[in-house]
Tab-separated table of C-alpha atoms in Angstrom:
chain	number	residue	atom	x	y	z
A	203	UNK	CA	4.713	-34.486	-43.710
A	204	UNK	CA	7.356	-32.132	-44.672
A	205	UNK	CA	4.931	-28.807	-43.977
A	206	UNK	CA	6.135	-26.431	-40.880
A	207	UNK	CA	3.398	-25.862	-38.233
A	208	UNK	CA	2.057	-22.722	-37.898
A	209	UNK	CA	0.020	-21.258	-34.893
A	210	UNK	CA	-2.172	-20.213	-33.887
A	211	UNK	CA	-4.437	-21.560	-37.347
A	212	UNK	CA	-6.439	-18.492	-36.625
A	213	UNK	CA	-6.408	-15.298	-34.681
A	214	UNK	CA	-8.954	-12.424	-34.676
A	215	UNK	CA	-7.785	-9.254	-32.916
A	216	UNK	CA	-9.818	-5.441	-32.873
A	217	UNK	CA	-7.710	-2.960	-34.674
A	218	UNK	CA	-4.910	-1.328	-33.301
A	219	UNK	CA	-3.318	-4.507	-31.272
A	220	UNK	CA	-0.751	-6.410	-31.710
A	221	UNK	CA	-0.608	-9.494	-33.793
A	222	UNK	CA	1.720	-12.415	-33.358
A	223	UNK	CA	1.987	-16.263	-35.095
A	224	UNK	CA	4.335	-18.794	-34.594
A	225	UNK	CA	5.990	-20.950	-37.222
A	226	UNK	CA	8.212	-24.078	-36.618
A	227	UNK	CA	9.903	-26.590	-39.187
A	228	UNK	CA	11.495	-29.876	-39.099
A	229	UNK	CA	14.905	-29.687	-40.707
A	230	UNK	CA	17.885	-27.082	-41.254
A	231	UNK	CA	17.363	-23.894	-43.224
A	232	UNK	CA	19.304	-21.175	-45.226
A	233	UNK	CA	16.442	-18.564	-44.862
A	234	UNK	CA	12.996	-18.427	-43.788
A	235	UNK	CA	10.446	-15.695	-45.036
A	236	UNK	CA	6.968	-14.975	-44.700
A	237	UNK	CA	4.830	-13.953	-46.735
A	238	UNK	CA	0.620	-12.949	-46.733
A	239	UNK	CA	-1.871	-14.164	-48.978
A	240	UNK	CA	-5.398	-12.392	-49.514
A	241	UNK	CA	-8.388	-14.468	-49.803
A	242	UNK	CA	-8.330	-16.287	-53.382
A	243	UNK	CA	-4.804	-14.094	-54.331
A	244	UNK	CA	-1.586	-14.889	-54.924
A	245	UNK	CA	1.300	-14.577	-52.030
A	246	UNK	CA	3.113	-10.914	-50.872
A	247	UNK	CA	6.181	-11.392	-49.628
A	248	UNK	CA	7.185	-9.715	-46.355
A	249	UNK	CA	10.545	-10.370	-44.906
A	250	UNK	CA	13.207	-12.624	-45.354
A	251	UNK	CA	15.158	-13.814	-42.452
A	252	UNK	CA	18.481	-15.639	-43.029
A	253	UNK	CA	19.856	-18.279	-40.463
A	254	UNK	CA	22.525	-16.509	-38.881
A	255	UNK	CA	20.166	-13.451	-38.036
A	256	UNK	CA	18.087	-13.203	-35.035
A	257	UNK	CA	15.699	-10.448	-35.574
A	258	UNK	CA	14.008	-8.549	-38.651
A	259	UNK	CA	12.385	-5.508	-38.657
A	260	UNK	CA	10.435	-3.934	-41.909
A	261	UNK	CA	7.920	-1.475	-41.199
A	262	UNK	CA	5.217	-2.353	-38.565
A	263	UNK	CA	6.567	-6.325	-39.093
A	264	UNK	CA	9.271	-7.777	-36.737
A	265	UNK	CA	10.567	-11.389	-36.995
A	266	UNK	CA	12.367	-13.503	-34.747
A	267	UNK	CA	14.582	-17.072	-36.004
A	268	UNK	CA	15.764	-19.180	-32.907
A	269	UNK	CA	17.405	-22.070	-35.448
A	270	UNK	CA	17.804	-23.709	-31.750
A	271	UNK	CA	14.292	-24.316	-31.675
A	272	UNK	CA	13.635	-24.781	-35.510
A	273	UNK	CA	10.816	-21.703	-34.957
A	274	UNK	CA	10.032	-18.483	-35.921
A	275	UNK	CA	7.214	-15.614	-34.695
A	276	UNK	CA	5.865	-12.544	-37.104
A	277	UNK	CA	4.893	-9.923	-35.053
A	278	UNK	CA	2.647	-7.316	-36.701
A	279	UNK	CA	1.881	-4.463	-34.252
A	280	UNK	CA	-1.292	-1.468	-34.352
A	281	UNK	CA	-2.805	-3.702	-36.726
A	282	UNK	CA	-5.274	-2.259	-39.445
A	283	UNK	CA	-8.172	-4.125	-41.223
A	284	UNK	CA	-6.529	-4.175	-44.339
A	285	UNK	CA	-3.731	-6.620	-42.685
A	286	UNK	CA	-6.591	-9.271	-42.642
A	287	UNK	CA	-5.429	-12.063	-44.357
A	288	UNK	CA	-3.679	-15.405	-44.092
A	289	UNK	CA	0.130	-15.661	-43.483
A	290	UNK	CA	2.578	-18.210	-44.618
A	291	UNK	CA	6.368	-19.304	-43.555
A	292	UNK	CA	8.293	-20.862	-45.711
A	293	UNK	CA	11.489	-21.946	-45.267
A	294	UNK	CA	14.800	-22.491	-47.590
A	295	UNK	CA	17.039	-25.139	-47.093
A	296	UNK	CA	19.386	-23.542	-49.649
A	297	UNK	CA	17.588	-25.594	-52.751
A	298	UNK	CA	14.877	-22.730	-53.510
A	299	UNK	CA	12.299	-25.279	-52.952
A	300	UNK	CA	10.292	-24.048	-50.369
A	301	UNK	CA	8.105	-25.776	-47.419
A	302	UNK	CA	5.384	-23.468	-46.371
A	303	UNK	CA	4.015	-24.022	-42.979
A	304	UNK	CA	0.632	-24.354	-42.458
A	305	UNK	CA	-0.448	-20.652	-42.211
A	306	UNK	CA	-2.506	-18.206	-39.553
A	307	UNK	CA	-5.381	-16.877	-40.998
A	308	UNK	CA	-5.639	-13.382	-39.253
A	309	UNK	CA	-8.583	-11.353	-38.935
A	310	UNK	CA	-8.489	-7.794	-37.526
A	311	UNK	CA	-11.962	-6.422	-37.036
A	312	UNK	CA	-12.108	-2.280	-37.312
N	65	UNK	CA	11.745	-5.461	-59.881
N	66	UNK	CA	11.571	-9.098	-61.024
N	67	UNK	CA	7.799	-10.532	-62.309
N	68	UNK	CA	6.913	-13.987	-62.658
N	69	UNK	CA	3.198	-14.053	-64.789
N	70	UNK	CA	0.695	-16.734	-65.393
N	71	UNK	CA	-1.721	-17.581	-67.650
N	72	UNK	CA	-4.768	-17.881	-67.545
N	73	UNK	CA	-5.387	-16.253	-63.804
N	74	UNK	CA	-8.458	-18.654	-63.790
N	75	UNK	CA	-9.975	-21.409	-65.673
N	76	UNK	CA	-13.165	-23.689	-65.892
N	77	UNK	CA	-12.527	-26.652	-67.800
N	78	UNK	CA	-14.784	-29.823	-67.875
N	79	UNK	CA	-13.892	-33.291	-66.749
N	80	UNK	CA	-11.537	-34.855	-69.036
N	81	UNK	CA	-9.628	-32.538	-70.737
N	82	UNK	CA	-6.483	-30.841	-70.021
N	83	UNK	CA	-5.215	-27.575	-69.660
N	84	UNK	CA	-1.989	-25.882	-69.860
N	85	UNK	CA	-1.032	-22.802	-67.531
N	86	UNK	CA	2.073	-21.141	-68.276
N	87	UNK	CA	4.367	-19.364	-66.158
N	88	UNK	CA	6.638	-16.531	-67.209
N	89	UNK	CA	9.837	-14.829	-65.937
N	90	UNK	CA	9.250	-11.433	-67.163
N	91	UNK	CA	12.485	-9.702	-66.852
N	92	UNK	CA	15.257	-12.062	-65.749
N	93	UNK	CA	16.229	-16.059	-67.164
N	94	UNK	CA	15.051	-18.607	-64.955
N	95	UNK	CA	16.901	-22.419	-65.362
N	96	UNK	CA	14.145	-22.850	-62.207
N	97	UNK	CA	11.097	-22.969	-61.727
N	98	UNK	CA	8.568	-24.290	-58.837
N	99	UNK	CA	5.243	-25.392	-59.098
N	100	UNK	CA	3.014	-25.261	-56.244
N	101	UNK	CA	-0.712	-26.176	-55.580
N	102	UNK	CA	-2.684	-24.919	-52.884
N	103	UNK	CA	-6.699	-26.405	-52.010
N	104	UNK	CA	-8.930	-24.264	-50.103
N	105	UNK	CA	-8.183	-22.875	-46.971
N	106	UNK	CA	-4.992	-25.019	-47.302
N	107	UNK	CA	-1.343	-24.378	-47.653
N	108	UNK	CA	1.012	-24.828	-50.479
N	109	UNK	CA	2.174	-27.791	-51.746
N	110	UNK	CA	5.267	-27.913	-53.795
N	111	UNK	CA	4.311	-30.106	-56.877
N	112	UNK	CA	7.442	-30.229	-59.008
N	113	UNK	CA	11.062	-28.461	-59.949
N	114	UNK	CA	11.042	-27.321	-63.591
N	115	UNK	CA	14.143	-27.444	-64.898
N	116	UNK	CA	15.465	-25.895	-68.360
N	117	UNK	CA	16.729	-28.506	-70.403
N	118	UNK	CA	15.915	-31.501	-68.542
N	119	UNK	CA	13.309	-33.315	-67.131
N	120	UNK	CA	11.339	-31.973	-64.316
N	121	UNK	CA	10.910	-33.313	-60.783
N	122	UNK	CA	8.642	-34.403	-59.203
N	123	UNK	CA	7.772	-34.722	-55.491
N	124	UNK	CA	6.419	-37.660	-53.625
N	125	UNK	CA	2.926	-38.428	-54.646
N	126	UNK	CA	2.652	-36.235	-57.364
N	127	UNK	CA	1.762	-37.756	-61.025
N	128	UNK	CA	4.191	-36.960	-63.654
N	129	UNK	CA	2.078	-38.481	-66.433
N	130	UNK	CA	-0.990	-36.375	-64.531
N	131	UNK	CA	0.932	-32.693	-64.589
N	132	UNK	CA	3.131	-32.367	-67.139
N	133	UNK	CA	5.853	-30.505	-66.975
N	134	UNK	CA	7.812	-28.441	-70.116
N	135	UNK	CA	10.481	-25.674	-69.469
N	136	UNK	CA	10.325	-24.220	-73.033
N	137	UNK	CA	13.157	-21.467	-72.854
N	138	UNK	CA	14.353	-19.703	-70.257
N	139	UNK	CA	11.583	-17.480	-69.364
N	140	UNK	CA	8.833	-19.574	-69.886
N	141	UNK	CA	7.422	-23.653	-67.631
N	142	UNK	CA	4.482	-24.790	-68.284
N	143	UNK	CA	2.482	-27.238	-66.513
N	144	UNK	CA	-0.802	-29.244	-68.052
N	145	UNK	CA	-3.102	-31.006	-65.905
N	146	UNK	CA	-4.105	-33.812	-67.972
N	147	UNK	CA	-7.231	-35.405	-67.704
N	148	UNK	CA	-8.253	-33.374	-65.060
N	149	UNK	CA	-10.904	-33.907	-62.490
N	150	UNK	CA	-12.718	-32.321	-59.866
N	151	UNK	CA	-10.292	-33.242	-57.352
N	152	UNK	CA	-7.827	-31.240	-59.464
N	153	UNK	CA	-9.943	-28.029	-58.899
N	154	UNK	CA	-7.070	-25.910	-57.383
N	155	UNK	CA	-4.686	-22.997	-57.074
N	156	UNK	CA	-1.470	-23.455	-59.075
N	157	UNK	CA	1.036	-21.441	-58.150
N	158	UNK	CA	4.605	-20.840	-59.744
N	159	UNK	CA	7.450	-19.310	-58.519
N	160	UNK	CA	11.552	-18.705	-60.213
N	161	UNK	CA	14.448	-17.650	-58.091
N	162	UNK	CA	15.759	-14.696	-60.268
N	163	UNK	CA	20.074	-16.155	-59.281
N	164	UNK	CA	20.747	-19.511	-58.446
N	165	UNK	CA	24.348	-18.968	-57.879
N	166	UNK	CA	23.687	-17.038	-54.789
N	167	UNK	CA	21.357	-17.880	-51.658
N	168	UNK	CA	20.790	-14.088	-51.272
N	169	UNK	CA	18.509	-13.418	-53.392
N	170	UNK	CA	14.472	-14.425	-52.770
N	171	UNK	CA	11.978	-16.047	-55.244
N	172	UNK	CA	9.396	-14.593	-57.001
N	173	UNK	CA	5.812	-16.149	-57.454
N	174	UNK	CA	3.385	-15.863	-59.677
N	175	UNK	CA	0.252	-14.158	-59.329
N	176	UNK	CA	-1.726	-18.013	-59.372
N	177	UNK	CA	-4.134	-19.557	-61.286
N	178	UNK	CA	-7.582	-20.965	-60.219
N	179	UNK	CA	-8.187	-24.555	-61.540
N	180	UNK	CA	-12.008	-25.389	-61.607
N	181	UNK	CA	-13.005	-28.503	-63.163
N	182	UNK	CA	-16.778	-29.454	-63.279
């Protein structure tokens, strides 16, 4: 299968912690980005993350690339209810067609 | 900023007949366009590259004669499921990068629609 991994499949924190998922792929990449989905909705993106950067920050969201490793984490810190939802890399190898890993369905109970 | 629509955001249909979902660039041309699928609880699959002009492609596995593919104009792919069965019941997604010529620039998806087929 082309699809990236993503873990942990699912992660339920209490508000206010920290959040973080893992996401690795197979093959070389021009960007990765992640992105949420709500239950039944269609995707938000969140960050982008090109292959010669490192880190990402945007808000309460950081992301880390190690192309080395073919991986990347989202970190989502004080987490709030409303950030219950499932999240999705997807990765770019420079064709716009996109492989979207597996996903972390995230729960943060208030 | 750059929309992509679809339509209809959800349809029933019954077991044997096909339906059409479009998918529209909004404010910017797109030669591109993806179409994804995504079961329950699943991730997306990429189904198919629209292309403007030409013939779509299709990935490994996927039916051609089962999704048909048209890229009308420049704003505007559609996709029909033909003959559609349960098994189709689904979440079609589509997305358009708004520039080609440059890697710098993200896609945009559509909002999805919800295949049910009974």
């Amino acid at each position: 299968s082309q699809q990236g991994e993503e873990d942990p499949q699912a992660l339920s924190i209490q508000e206010g912690e920290n959040a973080t998922m893992n996401c690795s792929y197979k093959t070389s990449i021009n960007n990765l980005q992640w992105y949420r989905q709500n239950s039944g909705r269609g995707l938000v993106h969140l960050i982008l993350i090109r292959s010669n950067e490192r880190e990402k920050h945007s808000g309460r969201l950081r992301v880390t690339l190690d192309t080395s490793k073919k991986s990347s984490s989202l970190l989502i810190t004080a987490s709030r209810a409303a950030d219950t939802a499932s999240y999705f890399c997807a990765t770019d190898s420079g064709t716009y067609k996109y492989i979207f890993g597996t996903g972390t369905r995230l729960k943060v109970l208030a | 900023g750059a929309v992509v629509s679809q339509h209809p955001s959800w349809v029933i249909c019954k077991s044997g007949t096909s339906v059409k979902i479009e998918c529209r660039s909004l404010d910017f041309q797109a030669t591109t366009m993806f179409w994804y699928r995504q079961f329950p609880k699943q991730s997306l699959m990429l189904m198919a590259t629209s292309n403007e002009g030409s013939k779509a492609t299709y990935e490994q596995g996927v039916e051609k004669d089962k999704f048909l593919i048209n890229h009308a104009s420049l704003t505007l792919s559609t996709l029909t499921v033909t003959s559609a069965h349960p098994e189709d019941s689904s979440f079609y997604i589509c997305s358009a990068p708004r520039d080609l010529a440059t890697s710098t620039d993200t896609q945009y998806f559509g909002p999805g629609t919800r295949l049910t087929v009974l």
